């Protein structure tokens, strides 16, 4: 049985096959009659807010012939203390797959271990694999192979999104530069696990120089709200703006996983100048996740 729990555990072959299929799913969105989820119900079990991930999975499951079942963790017994492994064993007897957004990575892994159904990580504190597969897909759609390119991540370099980028760098052979204050850089343990061509620096200008892709994410991830004042203070300045864009390659892309906070991790002018790319990136969540679902059930 296949799961998608992290980029770390995905093989290069799996990544390539998902990205190739996403291209077909996108091209054939209106014409394809393939329904690999026909007769299936997939649960979306979410403990955190979501716009893109929820909508793209709900629409994608329907387009693949299945039915989504959205479950807010607080509205089921899980929110009152029922164990994850018991929830998993119940859902595993009733639905055909599960898509989980939560805090601890260990919880998604525990669910997958007990449910007996394919399980997808729709964001944990550690990784956001569906997002990064989509980001790579979007880059390649616009600029060709990402192998050998330079991706510069600016902002909270230790949260789920840059961590998934780290594992993708190793799998796909591109350079990743993380521009972040010392306390928001990934741990040495994580860097050695990722094994790719990855550097961390506090020097924003050096990180942006010659980049093919400038990428950022919120300074305050879900679950870190209590740290917001401190984060805004320490991360202040770690922003993608016109000065950063000037240092990157002339055809560099600017991407953001969204939601965006203008004036914080990106300025208004740079966001709007790159809105086409950023909203293509958001749309591509649908196509890439259809490819993930198809890959997981086949
Ligand atoms: N980028 C992303 O995962 O967006 P949502 O939190 O809206 O799902
Ligand atoms: N790092 C962000 C990603 C949001 C899609 C968070 O976890 O809130």
PDB file of C-alpha atoms and ligand atoms in Angstrom:
ATOM      1  CA  UNK A   1       0.000   0.000   0.000  1.00  0.00           C
ATOM      2  CA  UNK A   2       1.297   3.462  -0.890  1.00  0.00           C
ATOM      3  CA  UNK A   3       1.236   6.571   1.315  1.00  0.00           C
ATOM      4  CA  UNK A   4       2.524  10.097   0.784  1.00  0.00           C
ATOM      5  CA  UNK A   5       3.749  11.140   4.211  1.00  0.00           C
ATOM      6  CA  UNK A   6       6.788  13.268   3.367  1.00  0.00           C
ATOM      7  CA  UNK A   7       9.099  14.292   0.541  1.00  0.00           C
ATOM      8  CA  UNK A   8      11.887  12.667   2.568  1.00  0.00           C
ATOM      9  CA  UNK A   9      10.435   9.212   1.986  1.00  0.00           C
ATOM     10  CA  UNK A  10       9.517   9.678  -1.690  1.00  0.00           C
ATOM     11  CA  UNK A  11      11.796   8.161  -4.299  1.00  0.00           C
ATOM     12  CA  UNK A  12      12.960  10.163  -7.273  1.00  0.00           C
ATOM     13  CA  UNK A  13      11.032   7.763  -9.528  1.00  0.00           C
ATOM     14  CA  UNK A  14       7.801   8.436  -7.621  1.00  0.00           C
ATOM     15  CA  UNK A  15       8.333  12.206  -7.841  1.00  0.00           C
ATOM     16  CA  UNK A  16       8.988  12.025 -11.555  1.00  0.00           C
ATOM     17  CA  UNK A  17       6.014   9.822 -12.244  1.00  0.00           C
ATOM     18  CA  UNK A  18       3.661  12.090 -10.224  1.00  0.00           C
ATOM     19  CA  UNK A  19       4.958  15.221 -11.998  1.00  0.00           C
ATOM     20  CA  UNK A  20       4.602  13.648 -15.452  1.00  0.00           C
ATOM     21  CA  UNK A  21       1.052  12.499 -14.696  1.00  0.00           C
ATOM     22  CA  UNK A  22       0.124  15.936 -13.327  1.00  0.00           C
ATOM     23  CA  UNK A  23       0.949  17.397 -16.729  1.00  0.00           C
ATOM     24  CA  UNK A  24      -1.570  15.045 -18.374  1.00  0.00           C
ATOM     25  CA  UNK A  25      -4.217  15.591 -15.709  1.00  0.00           C
ATOM     26  CA  UNK A  26      -3.894  19.330 -16.263  1.00  0.00           C
ATOM     27  CA  UNK A  27      -3.992  19.107 -20.067  1.00  0.00           C
ATOM     28  CA  UNK A  28      -6.947  16.710 -20.031  1.00  0.00           C
ATOM     29  CA  UNK A  29      -8.959  18.224 -17.203  1.00  0.00           C
ATOM     30  CA  UNK A  30     -12.045  18.775 -19.361  1.00  0.00           C
ATOM     31  CA  UNK A  31     -11.715  15.690 -21.546  1.00  0.00           C
ATOM     32  CA  UNK A  32     -10.375  12.806 -19.458  1.00  0.00           C
ATOM     33  CA  UNK A  33     -12.864  10.054 -18.676  1.00  0.00           C
ATOM     34  CA  UNK A  34     -10.505   8.198 -16.303  1.00  0.00           C
ATOM     35  CA  UNK A  35     -12.042   7.831 -12.842  1.00  0.00           C
ATOM     36  CA  UNK A  36      -9.476   6.011 -10.671  1.00  0.00           C
ATOM     37  CA  UNK A  37     -11.415   6.834  -7.471  1.00  0.00           C
ATOM     38  CA  UNK A  38     -14.798   5.630  -8.768  1.00  0.00           C
ATOM     39  CA  UNK A  39     -16.874   4.248  -5.893  1.00  0.00           C
ATOM     40  CA  UNK A  40     -14.426   5.506  -3.238  1.00  0.00           C
ATOM     41  CA  UNK A  41     -14.884   7.855  -0.290  1.00  0.00           C
ATOM     42  CA  UNK A  42     -11.803   9.774   0.892  1.00  0.00           C
ATOM     43  CA  UNK A  43     -11.725  11.432   4.315  1.00  0.00           C
ATOM     44  CA  UNK A  44     -10.068  14.817   4.788  1.00  0.00           C
ATOM     45  CA  UNK A  45      -9.182  14.997   8.466  1.00  0.00           C
ATOM     46  CA  UNK A  46      -8.009  18.536   9.256  1.00  0.00           C
ATOM     47  CA  UNK A  47      -6.819  20.013  12.562  1.00  0.00           C
ATOM     48  CA  UNK A  48      -5.659  23.300  10.968  1.00  0.00           C
ATOM     49  CA  UNK A  49      -7.230  25.878   8.651  1.00  0.00           C
ATOM     50  CA  UNK A  50      -7.012  25.474   4.886  1.00  0.00           C
ATOM     51  CA  UNK A  51      -8.261  27.063   1.692  1.00  0.00           C
ATOM     52  CA  UNK A  52      -6.144  25.670  -1.141  1.00  0.00           C
ATOM     53  CA  UNK A  53      -5.446  22.194   0.186  1.00  0.00           C
ATOM     54  CA  UNK A  54      -9.018  21.506   1.209  1.00  0.00           C
ATOM     55  CA  UNK A  55     -10.634  22.839  -1.968  1.00  0.00           C
ATOM     56  CA  UNK A  56      -8.106  21.285  -4.354  1.00  0.00           C
ATOM     57  CA  UNK A  57      -8.468  17.867  -2.711  1.00  0.00           C
ATOM     58  CA  UNK A  58     -12.265  18.044  -2.523  1.00  0.00           C
ATOM     59  CA  UNK A  59     -12.554  19.065  -6.188  1.00  0.00           C
ATOM     60  CA  UNK A  60      -9.809  16.662  -7.283  1.00  0.00           C
ATOM     61  CA  UNK A  61     -11.402  13.654  -5.562  1.00  0.00           C
ATOM     62  CA  UNK A  62     -14.724  14.452  -7.241  1.00  0.00           C
ATOM     63  CA  UNK A  63     -13.062  14.846 -10.644  1.00  0.00           C
ATOM     64  CA  UNK A  64     -11.470  11.410 -10.163  1.00  0.00           C
ATOM     65  CA  UNK A  65     -14.884   9.853  -9.520  1.00  0.00           C
ATOM     66  CA  UNK A  66     -14.703   9.688  -5.708  1.00  0.00           C
ATOM     67  CA  UNK A  67     -16.497  11.425  -2.839  1.00  0.00           C
ATOM     68  CA  UNK A  68     -14.679  13.591  -0.291  1.00  0.00           C
ATOM     69  CA  UNK A  69     -15.724  13.534   3.358  1.00  0.00           C
ATOM     70  CA  UNK A  70     -14.433  16.572   5.251  1.00  0.00           C
ATOM     71  CA  UNK A  71     -13.873  16.025   8.977  1.00  0.00           C
ATOM     72  CA  UNK A  72     -12.753  18.850  11.210  1.00  0.00           C
ATOM     73  CA  UNK A  73     -10.693  17.215  13.954  1.00  0.00           C
ATOM     74  CA  UNK A  74     -12.460  19.301  16.599  1.00  0.00           C
ATOM     75  CA  UNK A  75     -15.872  18.091  15.532  1.00  0.00           C
ATOM     76  CA  UNK A  76     -15.120  14.385  15.815  1.00  0.00           C
ATOM     77  CA  UNK A  77     -14.193  12.454  18.953  1.00  0.00           C
ATOM     78  CA  UNK A  78     -10.489  12.924  18.161  1.00  0.00           C
ATOM     79  CA  UNK A  79     -10.943  16.476  19.430  1.00  0.00           C
ATOM     80  CA  UNK A  80     -12.184  15.087  22.758  1.00  0.00           C
ATOM     81  CA  UNK A  81      -9.237  12.789  23.231  1.00  0.00           C
ATOM     82  CA  UNK A  82     -10.021   9.638  21.243  1.00  0.00           C
ATOM     83  CA  UNK A  83      -6.721   8.090  20.217  1.00  0.00           C
ATOM     84  CA  UNK A  84      -5.358   8.556  16.707  1.00  0.00           C
ATOM     85  CA  UNK A  85      -4.860   4.818  16.323  1.00  0.00           C
ATOM     86  CA  UNK A  86      -8.502   4.159  17.230  1.00  0.00           C
ATOM     87  CA  UNK A  87      -9.734   6.903  14.877  1.00  0.00           C
ATOM     88  CA  UNK A  88      -7.543   5.377  12.165  1.00  0.00           C
ATOM     89  CA  UNK A  89      -8.963   1.886  12.715  1.00  0.00           C
ATOM     90  CA  UNK A  90     -12.529   3.179  12.497  1.00  0.00           C
ATOM     91  CA  UNK A  91     -11.979   5.296   9.372  1.00  0.00           C
ATOM     92  CA  UNK A  92      -9.995   2.491   7.767  1.00  0.00           C
ATOM     93  CA  UNK A  93     -13.092   0.284   7.873  1.00  0.00           C
ATOM     94  CA  UNK A  94     -15.319   2.882   6.246  1.00  0.00           C
ATOM     95  CA  UNK A  95     -13.365   5.028   3.795  1.00  0.00           C
ATOM     96  CA  UNK A  96     -10.852   4.232   1.073  1.00  0.00           C
ATOM     97  CA  UNK A  97      -8.173   6.816   1.807  1.00  0.00           C
ATOM     98  CA  UNK A  98      -7.297   9.640   4.197  1.00  0.00           C
ATOM     99  CA  UNK A  99      -5.796  13.096   3.753  1.00  0.00           C
ATOM    100  CA  UNK A 100      -4.568  14.558   7.008  1.00  0.00           C
ATOM    101  CA  UNK A 101      -3.566  18.089   8.056  1.00  0.00           C
ATOM    102  CA  UNK A 102      -2.274  18.259  11.591  1.00  0.00           C
ATOM    103  CA  UNK A 103       0.557  19.313  13.917  1.00  0.00           C
ATOM    104  CA  UNK A 104       2.865  16.375  14.661  1.00  0.00           C
ATOM    105  CA  UNK A 105       4.329  14.356  11.789  1.00  0.00           C
ATOM    106  CA  UNK A 106       4.218  11.347  14.119  1.00  0.00           C
ATOM    107  CA  UNK A 107       0.410  11.593  14.171  1.00  0.00           C
ATOM    108  CA  UNK A 108       0.124  11.198  10.383  1.00  0.00           C
ATOM    109  CA  UNK A 109       2.542   8.293  10.517  1.00  0.00           C
ATOM    110  CA  UNK A 110       0.612   6.665  13.360  1.00  0.00           C
ATOM    111  CA  UNK A 111      -2.628   7.081  11.437  1.00  0.00           C
ATOM    112  CA  UNK A 112      -1.112   5.479   8.324  1.00  0.00           C
ATOM    113  CA  UNK A 113       0.261   2.605  10.367  1.00  0.00           C
ATOM    114  CA  UNK A 114      -3.143   1.734  11.842  1.00  0.00           C
ATOM    115  CA  UNK A 115      -5.730   2.676   9.219  1.00  0.00           C
ATOM    116  CA  UNK A 116      -4.883   0.150   6.514  1.00  0.00           C
ATOM    117  CA  UNK A 117      -5.770   2.718   3.815  1.00  0.00           C
ATOM    118  CA  UNK A 118      -3.590   5.051   1.712  1.00  0.00           C
ATOM    119  CA  UNK A 119      -2.774   8.183   3.708  1.00  0.00           C
ATOM    120  CA  UNK A 120      -1.596  11.584   2.469  1.00  0.00           C
ATOM    121  CA  UNK A 121       0.110  14.304   4.511  1.00  0.00           C
ATOM    122  CA  UNK A 122      -1.729  17.544   3.729  1.00  0.00           C
ATOM    123  CA  UNK A 123       0.689  19.536   5.985  1.00  0.00           C
ATOM    124  CA  UNK A 124       2.255  18.851   9.344  1.00  0.00           C
ATOM    125  CA  UNK A 125       4.667  20.955  11.388  1.00  0.00           C
ATOM    126  CA  UNK A 126       7.497  19.039   9.670  1.00  0.00           C
ATOM    127  CA  UNK A 127       6.558  18.838   5.988  1.00  0.00           C
ATOM    128  CA  UNK A 128       4.163  19.975   3.277  1.00  0.00           C
ATOM    129  CA  UNK A 129       4.833  17.444   0.508  1.00  0.00           C
ATOM    130  CA  UNK A 130       1.815  18.201  -1.724  1.00  0.00           C
ATOM    131  CA  UNK A 131       2.853  21.859  -1.798  1.00  0.00           C
ATOM    132  CA  UNK A 132       6.464  21.244  -2.772  1.00  0.00           C
ATOM    133  CA  UNK A 133       5.588  18.719  -5.478  1.00  0.00           C
ATOM    134  CA  UNK A 134       3.280  21.392  -6.888  1.00  0.00           C
ATOM    135  CA  UNK A 135       5.963  24.058  -6.652  1.00  0.00           C
ATOM    136  CA  UNK A 136       8.456  21.936  -8.560  1.00  0.00           C
ATOM    137  CA  UNK A 137       5.763  21.137 -11.133  1.00  0.00           C
ATOM    138  CA  UNK A 138       5.006  24.864 -11.538  1.00  0.00           C
ATOM    139  CA  UNK A 139       8.667  25.783 -11.892  1.00  0.00           C
ATOM    140  CA  UNK A 140       9.210  23.093 -14.523  1.00  0.00           C
ATOM    141  CA  UNK A 141       6.027  24.025 -16.389  1.00  0.00           C
ATOM    142  CA  UNK A 142       7.378  27.550 -16.839  1.00  0.00           C
ATOM    143  CA  UNK A 143      11.144  27.088 -17.045  1.00  0.00           C
ATOM    144  CA  UNK A 144      11.985  23.416 -17.788  1.00  0.00           C
ATOM    145  CA  UNK A 145      13.951  20.973 -15.601  1.00  0.00           C
ATOM    146  CA  UNK A 146      14.745  22.202 -12.090  1.00  0.00           C
ATOM    147  CA  UNK A 147      17.879  20.063 -11.927  1.00  0.00           C
ATOM    148  CA  UNK A 148      20.962  22.273 -11.585  1.00  0.00           C
ATOM    149  CA  UNK A 149      18.928  25.417 -10.829  1.00  0.00           C
ATOM    150  CA  UNK A 150      19.216  27.650  -7.752  1.00  0.00           C
ATOM    151  CA  UNK A 151      16.195  27.962  -5.461  1.00  0.00           C
ATOM    152  CA  UNK A 152      16.387  30.636  -2.746  1.00  0.00           C
ATOM    153  CA  UNK A 153      14.002  30.372   0.181  1.00  0.00           C
ATOM    154  CA  UNK A 154      13.606  33.547   2.254  1.00  0.00           C
ATOM    155  CA  UNK A 155      11.989  33.733   5.705  1.00  0.00           C
ATOM    156  CA  UNK A 156      11.296  31.065   8.345  1.00  0.00           C
ATOM    157  CA  UNK A 157      13.767  28.507   7.042  1.00  0.00           C
ATOM    158  CA  UNK A 158      12.914  25.887   9.620  1.00  0.00           C
ATOM    159  CA  UNK A 159       9.186  25.400   8.977  1.00  0.00           C
ATOM    160  CA  UNK A 160       7.419  22.690   6.980  1.00  0.00           C
ATOM    161  CA  UNK A 161       7.677  24.293   3.517  1.00  0.00           C
ATOM    162  CA  UNK A 162      11.470  24.860   3.400  1.00  0.00           C
ATOM    163  CA  UNK A 163      12.035  21.463   5.013  1.00  0.00           C
ATOM    164  CA  UNK A 164      10.134  19.756   2.186  1.00  0.00           C
ATOM    165  CA  UNK A 165      12.167  21.885  -0.247  1.00  0.00           C
ATOM    166  CA  UNK A 166      15.331  20.501   1.387  1.00  0.00           C
ATOM    167  CA  UNK A 167      14.363  16.913   0.707  1.00  0.00           C
ATOM    168  CA  UNK A 168      13.299  17.814  -2.836  1.00  0.00           C
ATOM    169  CA  UNK A 169      16.713  19.410  -3.489  1.00  0.00           C
ATOM    170  CA  UNK A 170      18.405  16.134  -2.683  1.00  0.00           C
ATOM    171  CA  UNK A 171      15.972  14.049  -4.754  1.00  0.00           C
ATOM    172  CA  UNK A 172      15.921  16.299  -7.820  1.00  0.00           C
ATOM    173  CA  UNK A 173      19.450  17.734  -7.877  1.00  0.00           C
ATOM    174  CA  UNK A 174      19.013  21.483  -7.519  1.00  0.00           C
ATOM    175  CA  UNK A 175      20.758  23.926  -5.190  1.00  0.00           C
ATOM    176  CA  UNK A 176      18.745  25.284  -2.247  1.00  0.00           C
ATOM    177  CA  UNK A 177      19.824  28.416  -0.410  1.00  0.00           C
ATOM    178  CA  UNK A 178      17.975  29.276   2.790  1.00  0.00           C
ATOM    179  CA  UNK A 179      18.141  32.918   3.843  1.00  0.00           C
ATOM    180  CA  UNK A 180      16.955  33.121   7.450  1.00  0.00           C
ATOM    181  CA  UNK A 181      18.045  34.430  10.852  1.00  0.00           C
ATOM    182  CA  UNK A 182      20.156  31.878  12.757  1.00  0.00           C
ATOM    183  CA  UNK A 183      17.260  30.807  15.009  1.00  0.00           C
ATOM    184  CA  UNK A 184      15.040  30.143  11.973  1.00  0.00           C
ATOM    185  CA  UNK A 185      17.512  28.000  10.058  1.00  0.00           C
ATOM    186  CA  UNK A 186      17.061  24.216   9.843  1.00  0.00           C
ATOM    187  CA  UNK A 187      18.950  22.165  12.420  1.00  0.00           C
ATOM    188  CA  UNK A 188      22.295  20.529  11.493  1.00  0.00           C
ATOM    189  CA  UNK A 189      20.591  17.160  12.055  1.00  0.00           C
ATOM    190  CA  UNK A 190      17.964  17.985   9.426  1.00  0.00           C
ATOM    191  CA  UNK A 191      20.590  19.295   7.015  1.00  0.00           C
ATOM    192  CA  UNK A 192      22.550  16.089   7.258  1.00  0.00           C
ATOM    193  CA  UNK A 193      19.410  13.998   6.785  1.00  0.00           C
ATOM    194  CA  UNK A 194      18.524  15.972   3.647  1.00  0.00           C
ATOM    195  CA  UNK A 195      22.010  15.449   2.123  1.00  0.00           C
ATOM    196  CA  UNK A 196      21.386  17.824  -0.824  1.00  0.00           C
ATOM    197  CA  UNK A 197      23.297  20.891  -2.006  1.00  0.00           C
ATOM    198  CA  UNK A 198      21.847  23.169   0.669  1.00  0.00           C
ATOM    199  CA  UNK A 199      23.300  26.272   2.291  1.00  0.00           C
ATOM    200  CA  UNK A 200      21.954  28.491   5.064  1.00  0.00           C
ATOM    201  CA  UNK A 201      22.862  32.134   5.501  1.00  0.00           C
ATOM    202  CA  UNK A 202      21.730  35.347   7.162  1.00  0.00           C
ATOM    203  CA  UNK A 203      22.986  37.228   4.083  1.00  0.00           C
ATOM    204  CA  UNK A 204      19.876  37.828   1.975  1.00  0.00           C
ATOM    205  CA  UNK A 205      21.743  39.472  -0.875  1.00  0.00           C
ATOM    206  CA  UNK A 206      24.223  36.612  -1.252  1.00  0.00           C
ATOM    207  CA  UNK A 207      21.358  34.091  -1.226  1.00  0.00           C
ATOM    208  CA  UNK A 208      19.384  35.945  -3.908  1.00  0.00           C
ATOM    209  CA  UNK A 209      22.306  36.524  -6.261  1.00  0.00           C
ATOM    210  CA  UNK A 210      21.815  34.577  -9.499  1.00  0.00           C
ATOM    211  CA  UNK A 211      18.789  32.639  -8.187  1.00  0.00           C
ATOM    212  CA  UNK A 212      16.382  30.970 -10.621  1.00  0.00           C
ATOM    213  CA  UNK A 213      13.522  30.936  -8.127  1.00  0.00           C
ATOM    214  CA  UNK A 214      12.822  33.187  -5.141  1.00  0.00           C
ATOM    215  CA  UNK A 215      10.381  31.563  -2.736  1.00  0.00           C
ATOM    216  CA  UNK A 216       8.825  32.537   0.564  1.00  0.00           C
ATOM    217  CA  UNK A 217       6.229  31.431   3.116  1.00  0.00           C
ATOM    218  CA  UNK A 218       4.557  33.074   6.108  1.00  0.00           C
ATOM    219  CA  UNK A 219       6.691  34.150   9.065  1.00  0.00           C
ATOM    220  CA  UNK A 220       4.096  32.782  11.504  1.00  0.00           C
ATOM    221  CA  UNK A 221       3.058  29.238  10.648  1.00  0.00           C
ATOM    222  CA  UNK A 222      -0.147  27.698  11.954  1.00  0.00           C
ATOM    223  CA  UNK A 223       0.330  26.714  15.577  1.00  0.00           C
ATOM    224  CA  UNK A 224       3.001  29.386  16.170  1.00  0.00           C
ATOM    225  CA  UNK A 225       0.624  32.286  16.744  1.00  0.00           C
ATOM    226  CA  UNK A 226       1.816  32.818  20.345  1.00  0.00           C
ATOM    227  CA  UNK A 227       5.296  33.558  18.958  1.00  0.00           C
ATOM    228  CA  UNK A 228       4.024  36.102  16.432  1.00  0.00           C
ATOM    229  CA  UNK A 229       5.466  39.305  18.008  1.00  0.00           C
ATOM    230  CA  UNK A 230       8.916  37.754  18.445  1.00  0.00           C
ATOM    231  CA  UNK A 231       8.868  36.224  14.950  1.00  0.00           C
ATOM    232  CA  UNK A 232       7.890  39.482  13.302  1.00  0.00           C
ATOM    233  CA  UNK A 233      10.767  41.190  15.133  1.00  0.00           C
ATOM    234  CA  UNK A 234      13.443  38.606  14.316  1.00  0.00           C
ATOM    235  CA  UNK A 235      12.280  37.827  10.769  1.00  0.00           C
ATOM    236  CA  UNK A 236      11.729  41.506   9.904  1.00  0.00           C
ATOM    237  CA  UNK A 237      13.613  42.215   6.682  1.00  0.00           C
ATOM    238  CA  UNK A 238      13.642  38.597   5.501  1.00  0.00           C
ATOM    239  CA  UNK A 239      11.351  39.633   2.698  1.00  0.00           C
ATOM    240  CA  UNK A 240      11.147  39.099  -1.055  1.00  0.00           C
ATOM    241  CA  UNK A 241      11.012  42.564  -2.584  1.00  0.00           C
ATOM    242  CA  UNK A 242      12.191  44.456  -5.629  1.00  0.00           C
ATOM    243  CA  UNK A 243      15.784  44.671  -4.332  1.00  0.00           C
ATOM    244  CA  UNK A 244      15.904  40.865  -4.028  1.00  0.00           C
ATOM    245  CA  UNK A 245      14.389  40.385  -7.482  1.00  0.00           C
ATOM    246  CA  UNK A 246      17.081  42.620  -9.001  1.00  0.00           C
ATOM    247  CA  UNK A 247      19.794  40.343  -7.611  1.00  0.00           C
ATOM    248  CA  UNK A 248      18.227  37.157  -9.002  1.00  0.00           C
ATOM    249  CA  UNK A 249      18.493  36.007 -12.642  1.00  0.00           C
ATOM    250  CA  UNK A 250      16.554  38.253 -15.055  1.00  0.00           C
ATOM    251  CA  UNK A 251      14.056  35.453 -15.757  1.00  0.00           C
ATOM    252  CA  UNK A 252      13.799  34.310 -12.132  1.00  0.00           C
ATOM    253  CA  UNK A 253      10.380  33.260 -10.878  1.00  0.00           C
ATOM    254  CA  UNK A 254       8.898  34.453  -7.590  1.00  0.00           C
ATOM    255  CA  UNK A 255       6.645  31.980  -5.838  1.00  0.00           C
ATOM    256  CA  UNK A 256       4.654  31.873  -2.600  1.00  0.00           C
ATOM    257  CA  UNK A 257       2.721  28.893  -1.228  1.00  0.00           C
ATOM    258  CA  UNK A 258       0.022  31.270   0.156  1.00  0.00           C
ATOM    259  CA  UNK A 259      -1.629  32.651   2.197  1.00  0.00           C
ATOM    260  CA  UNK A 260       0.496  35.810   1.759  1.00  0.00           C
ATOM    261  CA  UNK A 261       1.021  38.632   4.238  1.00  0.00           C
ATOM    262  CA  UNK A 262       2.018  41.705   2.265  1.00  0.00           C
ATOM    263  CA  UNK A 263       4.589  43.901   3.929  1.00  0.00           C
ATOM    264  CA  UNK A 264       5.936  40.924   5.864  1.00  0.00           C
ATOM    265  CA  UNK A 265       7.480  38.017   3.892  1.00  0.00           C
ATOM    266  CA  UNK A 266       6.776  39.732   0.539  1.00  0.00           C
ATOM    267  CA  UNK A 267       6.005  43.298  -0.465  1.00  0.00           C
ATOM    268  CA  UNK A 268       2.840  44.285  -2.295  1.00  0.00           C
ATOM    269  CA  UNK A 269       4.554  45.341  -5.559  1.00  0.00           C
ATOM    270  CA  UNK A 270       6.532  42.108  -5.861  1.00  0.00           C
ATOM    271  CA  UNK A 271       3.515  39.988  -5.009  1.00  0.00           C
ATOM    272  CA  UNK A 272       1.320  41.661  -7.619  1.00  0.00           C
ATOM    273  CA  UNK A 273       4.067  41.646 -10.266  1.00  0.00           C
ATOM    274  CA  UNK A 274       4.253  37.867  -9.840  1.00  0.00           C
ATOM    275  CA  UNK A 275       0.575  37.139  -9.228  1.00  0.00           C
ATOM    276  CA  UNK A 276       0.227  35.141 -12.449  1.00  0.00           C
ATOM    277  CA  UNK A 277       2.887  32.670 -11.350  1.00  0.00           C
ATOM    278  CA  UNK A 278       1.660  32.570  -7.746  1.00  0.00           C
ATOM    279  CA  UNK A 279      -1.949  31.807  -8.684  1.00  0.00           C
ATOM    280  CA  UNK A 280      -0.876  29.287 -11.360  1.00  0.00           C
ATOM    281  CA  UNK A 281       1.023  27.671  -8.495  1.00  0.00           C
ATOM    282  CA  UNK A 282      -2.163  27.649  -6.382  1.00  0.00           C
ATOM    283  CA  UNK A 283      -4.210  26.162  -9.249  1.00  0.00           C
ATOM    284  CA  UNK A 284      -1.594  23.490  -9.832  1.00  0.00           C
ATOM    285  CA  UNK A 285      -2.335  22.046  -6.391  1.00  0.00           C
ATOM    286  CA  UNK A 286      -5.430  20.529  -8.020  1.00  0.00           C
ATOM    287  CA  UNK A 287      -3.607  18.914 -10.938  1.00  0.00           C
ATOM    288  CA  UNK A 288      -0.672  17.611  -8.904  1.00  0.00           C
ATOM    289  CA  UNK A 289      -2.886  16.191  -6.150  1.00  0.00           C
ATOM    290  CA  UNK A 290      -5.013  14.386  -8.742  1.00  0.00           C
ATOM    291  CA  UNK A 291      -1.763  12.805  -9.932  1.00  0.00           C
ATOM    292  CA  UNK A 292      -0.864  11.922  -6.330  1.00  0.00           C
ATOM    293  CA  UNK A 293      -4.255  10.274  -5.739  1.00  0.00           C
ATOM    294  CA  UNK A 294      -4.001   8.352  -9.017  1.00  0.00           C
ATOM    295  CA  UNK A 295      -0.427   7.231  -8.157  1.00  0.00           C
ATOM    296  CA  UNK A 296      -1.476   6.129  -4.692  1.00  0.00           C
ATOM    297  CA  UNK A 297      -4.394   3.937  -5.774  1.00  0.00           C
ATOM    298  CA  UNK A 298      -2.734   2.379  -8.843  1.00  0.00           C
TER     299      UNK A 298
HETATM  300  N1  LIG B   1      -0.623  26.570   0.647  1.00  0.00           N
HETATM  301  C1  LIG B   1      -1.576  25.952   1.360  1.00  0.00           C
HETATM  302  O1  LIG B   1      -1.418  24.808   1.791  1.00  0.00           O
HETATM  303  O2  LIG B   1      -2.712  26.668   1.533  1.00  0.00           O
HETATM  304  P1  LIG B   1      -3.901  26.324   2.542  1.00  0.00           P
HETATM  305  O3  LIG B   1      -3.355  26.456   3.939  1.00  0.00           O
HETATM  306  O4  LIG B   1      -4.947  27.342   2.230  1.00  0.00           O
HETATM  307  O5  LIG B   1      -4.374  24.928   2.281  1.00  0.00           O
HETATM  308  N1  LIG B   2       4.282  27.233   6.905  1.00  0.00           N
HETATM  309  C1  LIG B   2       2.878  27.508   6.725  1.00  0.00           C
HETATM  310  C2  LIG B   2       2.390  26.941   5.444  1.00  0.00           C
HETATM  311  C3  LIG B   2       0.970  27.317   5.115  1.00  0.00           C
HETATM  312  C4  LIG B   2       0.493  26.661   3.851  1.00  0.00           C
HETATM  313  C5  LIG B   2       2.086  26.974   7.908  1.00  0.00           C
HETATM  314  O1  LIG B   2       2.388  25.867   8.368  1.00  0.00           O
HETATM  315  O2  LIG B   2       1.166  27.652   8.375  1.00  0.00           O
END
